[in-house]
Amino acid sequence: RRPQFKGIPDMDDAVTGRPGAFFPPHRRTCRVAFAKLVTLICLGLSVAFLVGCVYYKKQNATAGALVNSVGIIVFKLAYEKVAVKLTDAENWMTDTVYADKLISRLSVFNFVNSYFSLFFTIFFYCWAFGNEGKENKGPCRMGAFRKLQQDLGILLATQIFAQNITNFIVPYIQLIVKMKTEGGLERDENGVARVNEMSTPGVEYLLVECDEQLDNIKATTMEATQYGYVTLFSAAFPLAPLMTCINNLVGLRMDAYKYLCTYRRIQPFGFEDIGTFQSIFELMNYLGIASSFLAIVYRTDVLKNYWPAKWGAEPSRHQEDVVFMVICSFYFGFMLMLRVLIDDVPFDVELQIKRNDFLNSKIIDHVADEA
């Protein structure tokens, strides 16, 4: 049960009988409907901005991509605050339900906000503006593919930079500001800033407070968005996996310093699994297959260059459709086969978990042995 949950004081829960554990469903329904309306408005504003960036990129490709990248970050940070307020107002009883609702809300918005411009570039740019920005609207191959490479490179680099700023530098600045305001940092007669000698409780007090659940949701949402850039568009920008890998390795060190030296001691707690993020990552895998082969088959000359001469000078549209469906079916089947053959939890791990639960029931809960 969440400490922030506010039930009606004079009404008990119909199932458990706990006092103050009931919240009328009709009240929550109104709040959920309002939250959906606000989310739709935010999505509409984001899409309108992204469409404007698409037209601006027609005039200045590099500047338009930079404006697009910065705008995506600003909309993302702004909606995070809005989504937290909306989910708090819905007054969910348990942490699990609260986290699932917030994750779903953030994921839907980030999907549209982060990937709309890239999908438009690779699949609809030539339909709207013609090949390489020319007025004639004809078949577009490498033109849109090259634009996607440029946009994705700029967007991913900007996202990585912003991620490091928000994850490490912002908490460190908050720590410095708090040390100055609370007297933990003073200047000597030479004007050099020095840290005052303080007791351990005093040092702990100066550290920045951390909302473990919210910080974890934001960090994992950021990783899911980054994973989407890699799986959905890496066919156009093969350096994307390398860039994200290096960023994650550096991020491990930065997060270690942040949690050990910047935040107050975090209360550890366990999770059964990663929850809604499991479905999000799996969806990204399937969408990545479709997106990558859509771009390769319909927006590059790869199929044309390797097309057997005995089947014609170049593949027809129908033949391209057949190739696309066969390749996607093969990879979808391969992924389903892996899911069937590989258990989510290995048998030996599952056995140790059951044994641990059994020992806890006997030693801690003092459950009597069966007769």
Coordinates of C-alpha atoms in Angstrom, one line a residue, residues 13-227:
D13 CA -12.3 -1.8 2.4
A14 CA -14.9 -4.3 1.1
V15 CA -12.4 -7.2 0.9
T16 CA -10.0 -6.8 3.7
G17 CA -12.0 -4.6 6.1
R18 CA -9.1 -2.2 6.6
P19 CA -10.3 1.3 7.7
G20 CA -9.7 4.1 5.2
A21 CA -8.7 1.7 2.4
F22 CA -11.5 2.5 0.1
F23 CA -11.6 5.0 -2.7
P24 CA -14.8 5.3 -4.8
P25 CA -14.3 4.0 -8.4
H26 CA -16.4 6.8 -9.9
R27 CA -14.0 9.4 -8.6
R28 CA -11.0 7.6 -10.0
T29 CA -12.8 7.1 -13.4
C30 CA -13.2 10.9 -13.7
R31 CA -9.5 11.5 -12.9
V32 CA -8.4 8.8 -15.3
A33 CA -10.5 10.3 -18.1
F34 CA -9.1 13.8 -17.3
A35 CA -5.5 12.3 -17.4
K36 CA -6.2 10.8 -20.8
L37 CA -7.5 14.1 -22.1
V38 CA -4.4 15.9 -20.9
T39 CA -2.2 13.3 -22.4
L40 CA -3.9 13.6 -25.8
I41 CA -3.4 17.4 -25.7
C42 CA 0.3 16.9 -24.9
L43 CA 0.6 14.4 -27.7
G44 CA -1.1 16.9 -30.1
L45 CA 1.3 19.7 -29.1
S46 CA 4.3 17.4 -29.5
V47 CA 3.1 16.2 -33.0
A48 CA 2.4 19.7 -34.1
F49 CA 6.0 20.8 -33.1
L50 CA 7.5 17.8 -34.8
V51 CA 5.6 18.4 -38.0
G52 CA 6.9 22.0 -37.9
C53 CA 10.4 20.7 -37.5
V54 CA 9.9 18.5 -40.5
Y55 CA 9.1 21.5 -42.7
Y56 CA 12.0 23.4 -41.1
K57 CA 14.4 20.6 -41.9
K58 CA 13.4 21.0 -45.6
Q59 CA 15.0 24.5 -45.5
N60 CA 18.0 23.7 -43.2
A61 CA 18.6 20.0 -42.5
T62 CA 21.2 20.3 -39.8
A63 CA 19.6 23.1 -37.9
G64 CA 16.2 21.5 -38.2
A65 CA 17.5 18.2 -36.7
L66 CA 19.1 20.1 -33.8
V67 CA 15.9 22.0 -33.1
N68 CA 14.0 18.7 -33.4
S69 CA 16.3 17.0 -30.9
V70 CA 16.2 19.8 -28.3
G71 CA 12.4 20.0 -28.6
I72 CA 12.0 16.2 -28.0
I73 CA 14.0 16.5 -24.8
V74 CA 12.0 19.5 -23.6
F75 CA 8.7 17.9 -24.3
K76 CA 9.9 14.7 -22.6
L77 CA 11.0 16.5 -19.4
A78 CA 7.8 18.6 -19.3
Y79 CA 5.5 15.6 -19.8
E80 CA 7.3 13.6 -17.1
K81 CA 6.3 16.2 -14.5
V82 CA 2.7 16.3 -15.9
A83 CA 2.4 12.5 -15.9
V84 CA 3.6 12.2 -12.3
K85 CA 1.0 14.8 -11.2
L86 CA -1.8 13.0 -13.2
T87 CA -0.9 9.6 -11.8
D88 CA -0.6 10.9 -8.2
A89 CA -4.1 12.4 -8.6
E90 CA -5.5 9.1 -9.7
N91 CA -4.7 7.9 -6.1
W92 CA -3.7 4.2 -6.7
M93 CA -3.5 2.1 -3.6
T94 CA -0.4 -0.1 -4.4
D95 CA 3.1 0.8 -5.7
T96 CA 2.7 -1.9 -8.4
V97 CA -0.4 -0.4 -10.0
Y98 CA 0.9 3.1 -9.6
A99 CA 4.2 2.2 -11.4
D100 CA 2.3 0.3 -14.2
K101 CA 0.1 3.3 -14.9
L102 CA 2.9 5.8 -14.9
I103 CA 5.1 3.6 -17.1
S104 CA 2.4 3.1 -19.6
R105 CA 1.7 6.8 -19.8
L106 CA 5.3 7.7 -20.2
S107 CA 6.0 5.0 -22.8
V108 CA 3.1 6.0 -25.1
F109 CA 4.1 9.7 -25.0
N110 CA 7.8 8.9 -25.5
F111 CA 7.1 6.6 -28.4
V112 CA 5.3 9.3 -30.3
N113 CA 7.6 12.1 -29.2
S114 CA 10.8 10.3 -29.8
Y115 CA 10.2 8.3 -33.0
F116 CA 7.5 10.3 -35.0
S117 CA 10.0 12.5 -36.9
L118 CA 12.2 9.5 -37.7
F119 CA 9.3 7.4 -39.0
F120 CA 8.1 10.3 -41.1
T121 CA 11.6 10.8 -42.6
I122 CA 12.1 7.2 -43.7
F123 CA 8.5 6.4 -44.8
F124 CA 6.7 9.6 -45.6
Y125 CA 9.2 12.4 -46.4
C126 CA 9.5 11.6 -50.1
W127 CA 5.7 11.3 -50.4
A128 CA 5.4 14.8 -49.0
F129 CA 8.3 16.6 -50.5
G130 CA 9.7 14.3 -53.3
N131 CA 13.1 12.7 -53.5
E132 CA 15.9 14.7 -51.9
G133 CA 13.5 17.6 -51.3
K134 CA 12.5 18.1 -54.9
E135 CA 9.0 18.9 -55.8
N136 CA 8.3 15.8 -57.9
K137 CA 6.8 13.2 -55.7
G138 CA 8.2 9.9 -57.1
P139 CA 9.7 6.7 -55.8
C140 CA 12.3 7.5 -53.1
R141 CA 15.2 5.2 -52.3
M142 CA 18.4 6.3 -50.8
G143 CA 17.3 9.9 -50.4
A144 CA 15.1 9.3 -47.3
F145 CA 17.6 6.7 -46.0
R146 CA 20.4 9.2 -46.0
K147 CA 18.2 11.8 -44.3
L148 CA 17.3 9.2 -41.6
Q149 CA 21.0 8.6 -41.0
Q150 CA 21.7 12.2 -40.4
D151 CA 18.6 12.8 -38.3
L152 CA 19.2 9.7 -36.2
G153 CA 22.9 10.5 -35.6
I154 CA 22.1 14.1 -34.4
L155 CA 19.1 12.9 -32.3
L156 CA 20.9 10.1 -30.6
A157 CA 24.0 12.2 -29.8
T158 CA 21.7 14.9 -28.3
Q159 CA 19.8 12.3 -26.3
I160 CA 22.9 10.8 -24.9
F161 CA 24.3 14.3 -23.9
A162 CA 21.0 15.2 -22.3
Q163 CA 20.8 11.9 -20.4
N164 CA 24.2 12.5 -18.8
I165 CA 23.3 16.1 -17.9
T166 CA 20.0 15.1 -16.2
N167 CA 21.3 11.9 -14.6
F168 CA 24.6 13.2 -13.2
I169 CA 25.3 16.9 -13.5
V170 CA 21.9 18.1 -12.2
P171 CA 22.0 16.0 -9.0
Y172 CA 25.6 17.2 -8.4
I173 CA 24.6 20.8 -8.8
Q174 CA 21.7 20.2 -6.4
L175 CA 24.2 18.9 -3.9
I176 CA 26.5 21.9 -4.2
V177 CA 23.6 24.3 -3.9
K178 CA 22.3 22.5 -0.8
M179 CA 25.8 22.5 0.8
K180 CA 26.0 26.3 0.3
T181 CA 22.6 27.0 1.7
E182 CA 22.9 24.7 4.7
G183 CA 26.4 25.7 5.6
G184 CA 28.3 22.7 4.5
L185 CA 30.4 24.7 2.0
E186 CA 32.1 27.9 2.8
R187 CA 34.9 30.1 1.4
D188 CA 38.1 30.8 3.3
E189 CA 40.0 34.1 3.5
N190 CA 41.5 33.5 0.0
G191 CA 38.1 32.9 -1.6
V192 CA 38.6 29.1 -2.0
A193 CA 35.5 27.0 -1.4
R194 CA 36.1 24.3 1.3
V195 CA 33.9 21.6 2.8
N196 CA 33.3 22.1 6.5
E197 CA 34.1 19.3 9.0
M198 CA 30.8 17.7 9.8
S199 CA 29.5 14.6 11.6
T200 CA 28.2 11.7 9.6
P201 CA 24.5 12.6 10.2
G202 CA 25.2 16.1 9.1
V203 CA 26.8 14.9 5.9
E204 CA 23.9 12.5 5.3
Y205 CA 21.5 15.4 5.8
L206 CA 23.2 17.5 3.1
L207 CA 22.9 14.8 0.4
V208 CA 20.1 15.0 -2.1
E209 CA 16.8 13.1 -1.4
C210 CA 16.0 10.4 -3.9
D211 CA 12.6 9.0 -4.8
E212 CA 13.6 5.4 -5.5
Q213 CA 10.5 4.4 -7.4
L214 CA 10.2 7.5 -9.5
D215 CA 14.0 7.6 -10.2
N216 CA 14.0 4.0 -11.3
I217 CA 10.9 4.5 -13.6
K218 CA 12.5 7.5 -15.3
A219 CA 15.9 5.8 -15.7
T220 CA 14.3 2.6 -17.2
T221 CA 12.0 4.6 -19.4
M222 CA 15.1 6.5 -20.8
E223 CA 16.8 3.1 -21.4
A224 CA 13.7 1.8 -23.2
T225 CA 13.6 4.9 -25.4
Q226 CA 17.3 4.4 -26.2
Y227 CA 16.7 0.8 -27.0

